[in-house]
Coordinates of N, CA and C and ligand atoms in Angstrom, one line a residue:
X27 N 94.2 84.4 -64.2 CA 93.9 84.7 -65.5 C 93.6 86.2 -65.7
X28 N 94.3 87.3 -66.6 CA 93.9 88.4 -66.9 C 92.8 88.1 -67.5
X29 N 91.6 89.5 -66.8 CA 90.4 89.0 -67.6 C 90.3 90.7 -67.8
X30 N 89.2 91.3 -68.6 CA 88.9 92.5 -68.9 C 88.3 92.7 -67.8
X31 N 88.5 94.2 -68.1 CA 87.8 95.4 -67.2 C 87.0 96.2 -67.6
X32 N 85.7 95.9 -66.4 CA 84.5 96.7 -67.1 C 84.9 98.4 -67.2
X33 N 84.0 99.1 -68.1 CA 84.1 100.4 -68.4 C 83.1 101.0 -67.7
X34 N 83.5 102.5 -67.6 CA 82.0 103.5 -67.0 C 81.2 103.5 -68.1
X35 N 80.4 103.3 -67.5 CA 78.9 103.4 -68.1 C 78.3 102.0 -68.3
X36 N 79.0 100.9 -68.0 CA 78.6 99.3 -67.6 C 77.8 99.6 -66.5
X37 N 76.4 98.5 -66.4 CA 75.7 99.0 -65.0 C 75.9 98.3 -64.2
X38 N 77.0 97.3 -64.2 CA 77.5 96.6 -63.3 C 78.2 97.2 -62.6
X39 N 78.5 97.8 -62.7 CA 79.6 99.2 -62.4 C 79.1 99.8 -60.6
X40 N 77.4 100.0 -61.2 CA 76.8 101.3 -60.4 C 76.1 100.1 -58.8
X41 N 76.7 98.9 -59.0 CA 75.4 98.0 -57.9 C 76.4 98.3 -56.6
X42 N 75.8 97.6 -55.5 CA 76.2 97.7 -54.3 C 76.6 95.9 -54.4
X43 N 77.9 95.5 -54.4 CA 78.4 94.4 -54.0 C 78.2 93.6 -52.7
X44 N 78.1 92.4 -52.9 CA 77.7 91.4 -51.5 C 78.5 91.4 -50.5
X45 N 79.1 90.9 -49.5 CA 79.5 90.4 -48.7 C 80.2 89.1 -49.2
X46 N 81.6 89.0 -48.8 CA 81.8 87.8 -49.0 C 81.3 86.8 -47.8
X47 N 80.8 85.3 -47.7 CA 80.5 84.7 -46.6 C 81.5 83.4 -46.1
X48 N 82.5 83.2 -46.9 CA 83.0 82.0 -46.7 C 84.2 82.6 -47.4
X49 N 85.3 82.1 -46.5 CA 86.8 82.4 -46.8 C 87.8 81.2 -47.2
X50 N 89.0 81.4 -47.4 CA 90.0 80.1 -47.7 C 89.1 79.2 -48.9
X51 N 88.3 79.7 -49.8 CA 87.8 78.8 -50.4 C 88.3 78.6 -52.3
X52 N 88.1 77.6 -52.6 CA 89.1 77.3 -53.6 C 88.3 78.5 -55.2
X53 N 87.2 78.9 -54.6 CA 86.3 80.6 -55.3 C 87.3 81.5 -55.4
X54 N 87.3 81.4 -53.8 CA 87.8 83.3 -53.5 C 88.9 83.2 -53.9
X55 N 89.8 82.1 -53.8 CA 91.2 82.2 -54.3 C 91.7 82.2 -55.6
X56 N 90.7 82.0 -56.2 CA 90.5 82.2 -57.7 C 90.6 83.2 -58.1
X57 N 89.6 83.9 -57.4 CA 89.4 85.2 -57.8 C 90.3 86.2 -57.5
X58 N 90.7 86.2 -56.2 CA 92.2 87.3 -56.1 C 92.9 86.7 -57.0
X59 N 93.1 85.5 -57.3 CA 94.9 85.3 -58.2 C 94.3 86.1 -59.7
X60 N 93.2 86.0 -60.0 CA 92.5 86.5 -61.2 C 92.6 88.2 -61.4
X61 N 92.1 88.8 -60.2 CA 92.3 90.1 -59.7 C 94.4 90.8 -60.0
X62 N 94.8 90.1 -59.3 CA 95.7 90.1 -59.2 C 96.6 90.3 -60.3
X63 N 96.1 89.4 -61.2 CA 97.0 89.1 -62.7 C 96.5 90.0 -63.9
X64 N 95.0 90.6 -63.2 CA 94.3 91.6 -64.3 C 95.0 92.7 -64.0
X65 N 95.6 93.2 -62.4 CA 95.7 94.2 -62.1 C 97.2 94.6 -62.6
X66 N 98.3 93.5 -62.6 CA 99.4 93.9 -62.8 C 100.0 94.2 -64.2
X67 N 98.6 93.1 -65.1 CA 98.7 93.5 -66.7 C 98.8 94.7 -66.8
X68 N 97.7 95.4 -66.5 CA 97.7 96.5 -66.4 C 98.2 97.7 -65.8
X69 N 98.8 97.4 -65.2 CA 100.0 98.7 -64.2 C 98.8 99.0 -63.4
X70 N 97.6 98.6 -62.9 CA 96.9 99.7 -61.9 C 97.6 99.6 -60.5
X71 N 97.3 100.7 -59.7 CA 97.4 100.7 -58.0 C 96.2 99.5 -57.7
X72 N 95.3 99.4 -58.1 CA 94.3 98.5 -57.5 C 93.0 98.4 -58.3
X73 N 92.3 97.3 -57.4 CA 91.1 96.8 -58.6 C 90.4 96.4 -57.6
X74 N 89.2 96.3 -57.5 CA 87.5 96.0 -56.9 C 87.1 95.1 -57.8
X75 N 86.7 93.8 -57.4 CA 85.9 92.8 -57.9 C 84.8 92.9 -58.9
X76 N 83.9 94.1 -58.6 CA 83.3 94.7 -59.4 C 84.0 94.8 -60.7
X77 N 84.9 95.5 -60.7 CA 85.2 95.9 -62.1 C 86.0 94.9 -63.0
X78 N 85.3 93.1 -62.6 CA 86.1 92.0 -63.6 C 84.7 91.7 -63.4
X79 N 83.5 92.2 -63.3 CA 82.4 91.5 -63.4 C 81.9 90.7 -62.0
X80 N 82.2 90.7 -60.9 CA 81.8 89.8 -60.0 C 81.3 90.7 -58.4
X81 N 80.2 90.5 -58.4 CA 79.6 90.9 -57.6 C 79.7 90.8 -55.9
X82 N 81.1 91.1 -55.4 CA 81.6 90.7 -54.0 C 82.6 91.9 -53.7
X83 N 82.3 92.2 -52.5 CA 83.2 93.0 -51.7 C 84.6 92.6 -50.9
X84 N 85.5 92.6 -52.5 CA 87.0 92.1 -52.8 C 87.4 93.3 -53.4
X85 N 88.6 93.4 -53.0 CA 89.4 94.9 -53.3 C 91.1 94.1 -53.2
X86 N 91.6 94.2 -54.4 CA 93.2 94.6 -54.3 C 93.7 95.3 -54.4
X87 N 94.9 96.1 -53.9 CA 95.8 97.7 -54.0 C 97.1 97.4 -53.7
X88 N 98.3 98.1 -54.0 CA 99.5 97.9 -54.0 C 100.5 98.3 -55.1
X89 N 101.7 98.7 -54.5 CA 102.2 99.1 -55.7 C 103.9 99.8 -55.0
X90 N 104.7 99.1 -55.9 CA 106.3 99.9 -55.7 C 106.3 100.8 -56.5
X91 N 106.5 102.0 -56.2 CA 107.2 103.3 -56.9 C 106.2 103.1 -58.6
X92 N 105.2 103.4 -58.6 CA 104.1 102.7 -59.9 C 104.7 104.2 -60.1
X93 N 104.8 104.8 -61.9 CA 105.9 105.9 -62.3 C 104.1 106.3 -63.1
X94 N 103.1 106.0 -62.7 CA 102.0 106.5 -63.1 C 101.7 107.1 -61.7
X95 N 101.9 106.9 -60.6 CA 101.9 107.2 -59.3 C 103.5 108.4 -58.7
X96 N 103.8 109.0 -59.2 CA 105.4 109.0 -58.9 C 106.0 109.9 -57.4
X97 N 104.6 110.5 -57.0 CA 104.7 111.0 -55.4 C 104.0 110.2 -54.4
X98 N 103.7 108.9 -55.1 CA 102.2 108.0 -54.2 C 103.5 107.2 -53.0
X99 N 104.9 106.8 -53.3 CA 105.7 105.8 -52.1 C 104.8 104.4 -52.4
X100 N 105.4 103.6 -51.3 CA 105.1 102.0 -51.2 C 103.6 101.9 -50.7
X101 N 102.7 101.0 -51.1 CA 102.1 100.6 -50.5 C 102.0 99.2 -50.2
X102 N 101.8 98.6 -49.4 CA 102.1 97.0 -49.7 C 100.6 96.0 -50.3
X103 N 101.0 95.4 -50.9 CA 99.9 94.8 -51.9 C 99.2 93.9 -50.3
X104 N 98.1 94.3 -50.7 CA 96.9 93.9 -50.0 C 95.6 93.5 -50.7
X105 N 94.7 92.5 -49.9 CA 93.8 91.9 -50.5 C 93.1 92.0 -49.7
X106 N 91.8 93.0 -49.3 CA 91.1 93.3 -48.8 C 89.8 93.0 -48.7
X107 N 88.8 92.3 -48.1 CA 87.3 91.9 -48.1 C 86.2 92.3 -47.0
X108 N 85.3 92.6 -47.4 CA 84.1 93.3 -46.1 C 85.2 94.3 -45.4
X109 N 85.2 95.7 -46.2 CA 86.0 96.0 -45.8 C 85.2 97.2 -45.1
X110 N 85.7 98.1 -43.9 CA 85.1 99.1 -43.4 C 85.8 100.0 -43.2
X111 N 85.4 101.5 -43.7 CA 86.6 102.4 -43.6 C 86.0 103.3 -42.4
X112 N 87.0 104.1 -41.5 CA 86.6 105.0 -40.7 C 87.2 106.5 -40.8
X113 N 87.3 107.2 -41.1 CA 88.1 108.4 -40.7 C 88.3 108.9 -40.0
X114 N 90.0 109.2 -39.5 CA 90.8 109.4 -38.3 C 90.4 110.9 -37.9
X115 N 89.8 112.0 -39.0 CA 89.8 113.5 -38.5 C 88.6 113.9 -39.5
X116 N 88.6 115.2 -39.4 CA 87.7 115.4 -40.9 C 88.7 116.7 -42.0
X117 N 90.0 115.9 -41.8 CA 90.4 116.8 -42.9 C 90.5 115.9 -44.3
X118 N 90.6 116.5 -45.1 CA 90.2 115.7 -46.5 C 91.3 116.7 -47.1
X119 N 91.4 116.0 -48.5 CA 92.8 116.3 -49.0 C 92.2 116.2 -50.9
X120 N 92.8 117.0 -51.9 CA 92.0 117.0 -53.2 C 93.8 116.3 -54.0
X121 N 93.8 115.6 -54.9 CA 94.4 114.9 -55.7 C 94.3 113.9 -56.5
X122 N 94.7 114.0 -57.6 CA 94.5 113.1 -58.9 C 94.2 111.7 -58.7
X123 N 93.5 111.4 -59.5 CA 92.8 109.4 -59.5 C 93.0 109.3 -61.2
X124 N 93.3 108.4 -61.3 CA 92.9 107.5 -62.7 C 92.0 106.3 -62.2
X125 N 91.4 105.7 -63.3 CA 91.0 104.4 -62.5 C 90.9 103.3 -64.1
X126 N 91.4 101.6 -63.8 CA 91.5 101.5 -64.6 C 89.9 101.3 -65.3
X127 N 88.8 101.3 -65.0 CA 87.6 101.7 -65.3 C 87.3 102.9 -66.4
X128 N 88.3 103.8 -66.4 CA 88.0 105.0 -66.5 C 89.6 105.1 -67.8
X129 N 89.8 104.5 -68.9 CA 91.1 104.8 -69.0 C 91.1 106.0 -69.8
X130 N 92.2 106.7 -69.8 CA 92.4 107.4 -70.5 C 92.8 108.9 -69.8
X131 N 91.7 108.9 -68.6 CA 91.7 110.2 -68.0 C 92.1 110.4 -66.5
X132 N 91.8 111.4 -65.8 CA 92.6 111.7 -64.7 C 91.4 112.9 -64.3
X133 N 91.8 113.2 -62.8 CA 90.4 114.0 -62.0 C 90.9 114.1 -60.9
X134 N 90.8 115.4 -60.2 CA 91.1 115.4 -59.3 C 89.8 115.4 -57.8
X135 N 90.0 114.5 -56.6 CA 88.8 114.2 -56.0 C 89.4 114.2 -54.6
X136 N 88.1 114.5 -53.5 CA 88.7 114.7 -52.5 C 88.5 113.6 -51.1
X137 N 89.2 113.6 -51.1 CA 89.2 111.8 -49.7 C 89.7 112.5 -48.5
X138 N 89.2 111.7 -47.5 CA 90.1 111.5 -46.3 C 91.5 111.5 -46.7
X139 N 92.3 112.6 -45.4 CA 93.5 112.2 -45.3 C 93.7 111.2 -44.8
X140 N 93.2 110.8 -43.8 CA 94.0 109.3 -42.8 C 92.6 108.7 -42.4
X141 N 93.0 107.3 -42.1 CA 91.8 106.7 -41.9 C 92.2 105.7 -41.2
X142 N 91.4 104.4 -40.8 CA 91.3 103.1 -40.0 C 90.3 102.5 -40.8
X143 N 90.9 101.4 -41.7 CA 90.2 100.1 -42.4 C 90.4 99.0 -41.4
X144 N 89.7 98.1 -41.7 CA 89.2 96.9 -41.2 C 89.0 95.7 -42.2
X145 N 88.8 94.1 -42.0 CA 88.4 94.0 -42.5 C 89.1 92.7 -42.8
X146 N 89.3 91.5 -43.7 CA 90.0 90.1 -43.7 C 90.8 90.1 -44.9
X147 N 91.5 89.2 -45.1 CA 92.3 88.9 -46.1 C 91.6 87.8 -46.6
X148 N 92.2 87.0 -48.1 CA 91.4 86.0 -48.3 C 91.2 84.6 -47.5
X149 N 92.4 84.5 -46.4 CA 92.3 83.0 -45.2 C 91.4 83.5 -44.0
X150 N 90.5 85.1 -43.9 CA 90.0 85.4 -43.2 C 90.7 85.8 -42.2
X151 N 92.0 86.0 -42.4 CA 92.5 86.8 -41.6 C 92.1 87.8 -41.4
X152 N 92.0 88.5 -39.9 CA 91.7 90.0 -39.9 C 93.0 91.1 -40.3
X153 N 92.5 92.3 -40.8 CA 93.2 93.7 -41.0 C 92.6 94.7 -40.9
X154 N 94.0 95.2 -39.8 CA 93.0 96.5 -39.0 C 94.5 97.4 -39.0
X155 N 94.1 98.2 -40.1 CA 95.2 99.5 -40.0 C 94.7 101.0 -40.3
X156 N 95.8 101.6 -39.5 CA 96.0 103.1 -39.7 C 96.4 103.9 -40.5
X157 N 96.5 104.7 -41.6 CA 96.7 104.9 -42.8 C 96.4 106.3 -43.1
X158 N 97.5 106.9 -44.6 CA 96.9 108.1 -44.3 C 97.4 108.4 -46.1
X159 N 97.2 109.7 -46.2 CA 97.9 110.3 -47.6 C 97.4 109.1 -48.9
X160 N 98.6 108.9 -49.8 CA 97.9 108.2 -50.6 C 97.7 106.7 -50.7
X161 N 98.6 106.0 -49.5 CA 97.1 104.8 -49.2 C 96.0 104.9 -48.6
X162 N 95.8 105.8 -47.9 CA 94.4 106.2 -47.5 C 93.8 106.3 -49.1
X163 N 94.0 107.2 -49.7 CA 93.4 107.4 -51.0 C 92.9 106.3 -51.8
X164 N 93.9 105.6 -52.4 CA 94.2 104.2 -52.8 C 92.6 103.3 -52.1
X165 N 92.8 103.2 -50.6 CA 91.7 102.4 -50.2 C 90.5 103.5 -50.4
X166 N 90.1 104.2 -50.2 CA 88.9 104.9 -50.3 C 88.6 104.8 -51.7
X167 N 89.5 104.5 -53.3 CA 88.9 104.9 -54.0 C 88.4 103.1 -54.7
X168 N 89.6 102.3 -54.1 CA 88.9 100.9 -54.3 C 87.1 100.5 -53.6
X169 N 87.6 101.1 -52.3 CA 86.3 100.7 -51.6 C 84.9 101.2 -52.1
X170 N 85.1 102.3 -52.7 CA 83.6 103.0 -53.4 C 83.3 102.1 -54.8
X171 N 84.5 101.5 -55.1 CA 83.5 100.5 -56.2 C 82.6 99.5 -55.9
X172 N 82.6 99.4 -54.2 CA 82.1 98.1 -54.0 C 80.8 98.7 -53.4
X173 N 80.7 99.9 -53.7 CA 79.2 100.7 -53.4 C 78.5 101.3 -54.5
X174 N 79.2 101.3 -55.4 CA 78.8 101.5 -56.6 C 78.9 103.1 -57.6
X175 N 80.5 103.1 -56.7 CA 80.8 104.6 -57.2 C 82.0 105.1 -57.7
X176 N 82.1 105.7 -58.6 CA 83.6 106.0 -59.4 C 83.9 106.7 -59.6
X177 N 85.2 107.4 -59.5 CA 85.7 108.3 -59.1 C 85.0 110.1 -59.5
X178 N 84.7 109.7 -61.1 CA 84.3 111.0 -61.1 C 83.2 111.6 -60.9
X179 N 82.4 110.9 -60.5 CA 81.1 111.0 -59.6 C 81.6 111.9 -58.4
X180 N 82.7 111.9 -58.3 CA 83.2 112.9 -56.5 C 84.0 113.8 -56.9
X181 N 84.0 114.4 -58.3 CA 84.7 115.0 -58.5 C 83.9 116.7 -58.4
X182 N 84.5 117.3 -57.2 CA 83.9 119.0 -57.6 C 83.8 120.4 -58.5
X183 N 85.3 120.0 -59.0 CA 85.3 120.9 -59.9 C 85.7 120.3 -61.4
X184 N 85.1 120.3 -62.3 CA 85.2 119.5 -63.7 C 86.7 120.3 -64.0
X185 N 86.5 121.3 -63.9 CA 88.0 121.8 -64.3 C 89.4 120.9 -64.1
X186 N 89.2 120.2 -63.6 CA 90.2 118.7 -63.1 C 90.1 117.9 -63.5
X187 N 89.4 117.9 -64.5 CA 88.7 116.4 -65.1 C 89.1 116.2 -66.5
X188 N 89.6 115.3 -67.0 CA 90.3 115.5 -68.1 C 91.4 114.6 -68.5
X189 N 91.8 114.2 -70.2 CA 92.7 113.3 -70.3 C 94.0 113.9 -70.2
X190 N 94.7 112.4 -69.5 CA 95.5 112.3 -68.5 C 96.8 112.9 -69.5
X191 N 96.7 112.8 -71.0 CA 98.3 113.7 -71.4 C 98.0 114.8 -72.5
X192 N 96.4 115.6 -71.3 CA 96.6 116.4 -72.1 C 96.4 117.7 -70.8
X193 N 96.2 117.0 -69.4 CA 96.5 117.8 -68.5 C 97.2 118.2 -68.3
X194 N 97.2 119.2 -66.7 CA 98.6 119.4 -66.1 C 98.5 119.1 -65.0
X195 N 99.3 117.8 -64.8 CA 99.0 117.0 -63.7 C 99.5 117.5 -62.6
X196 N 100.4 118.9 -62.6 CA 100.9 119.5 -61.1 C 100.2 120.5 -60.3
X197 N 99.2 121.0 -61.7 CA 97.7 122.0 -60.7 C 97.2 121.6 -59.8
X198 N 97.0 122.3 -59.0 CA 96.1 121.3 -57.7 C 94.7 122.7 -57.5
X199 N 93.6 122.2 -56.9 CA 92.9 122.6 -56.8 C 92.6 123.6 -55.8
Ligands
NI226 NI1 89.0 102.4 -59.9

């Protein structure tokens, strides 16, 4: 079921989400198909549990050639939970986010280039991958909602900050 998506400045927004403790359960599966159907209404690359109201560390991302994304490539739709991110170097990389939390606008923020997540699907399967550019991105910017952070909170220079068609989305910082 598409459900709405909280907005910045909700303080549901700002908590630190639980752990999920129990997997394959007829809950959690609910909830991704829920996640899932909210996410694709909406064209996003991905969505955090948080931001449909529910207090668990659940993350969906994915996306073919999304033309809101149009240099981002494939990522394959993933359903991510207790997830852990590591960073492969310490180079970091600055490039545009939307989020659907956030509509309207665009910011540009700076993440890891490459990284190593961790972490189960909803049958508890484990996932453990290497990643870099903008699925790295992608997961870094899902995973900070489940800490209680959005995107333009990481944003350094405001000069980047701004709606999305009245930018210029090929500036880089
Ligand atoms: Ni977001």
């Amino acid at each position: 079921m598409v459900k709405s998506v909280l907005k910045m400045g909700d303080p549901r927004l700002w908590q630190q989400a639980r752990p999920v403790e129990r997997f394959d359960t007829p809950e959690l599966h609910a909830l991704v198909a829920d996640m899932e159907a909210t996410m694709h209404h909406l064209d996003g690359a991905g969505l955090a549990a948080p931001q449909i109201g529910v207090d668990l560390r659940v993350v969906i991302f994915g996306f073919e050639d999304n033309p809101r994304y149009p240099d981002a490539g494939n990522v394959p739709y993933t359903v991510l939970i207790n997830p852990q991110l590591t960073p492969l170097s310490d180079e970091t990389c600055d490039d545009w986010e939307g989020c659907l939390s956030v509509p309207g606008l665009r910011g540009q923020v700076p993440r890891w280039q490459a990284l190593r997540y961790i972490g189960f699907d909803q049958f508890g399967q484990a996932i453990d991958r290497s990643v870099e550019g903008f699925h790295a991105r992608v997961v870094q910017h899902e995973c900070d909602h489940l800490d209680g952070i959005l995107y333009p909170m990481r944003i350094r220079d405001m000069h980047f900050f701004g709606f999305s068609d009245t930018l210029d989305l090929s500036r880089k910082s």
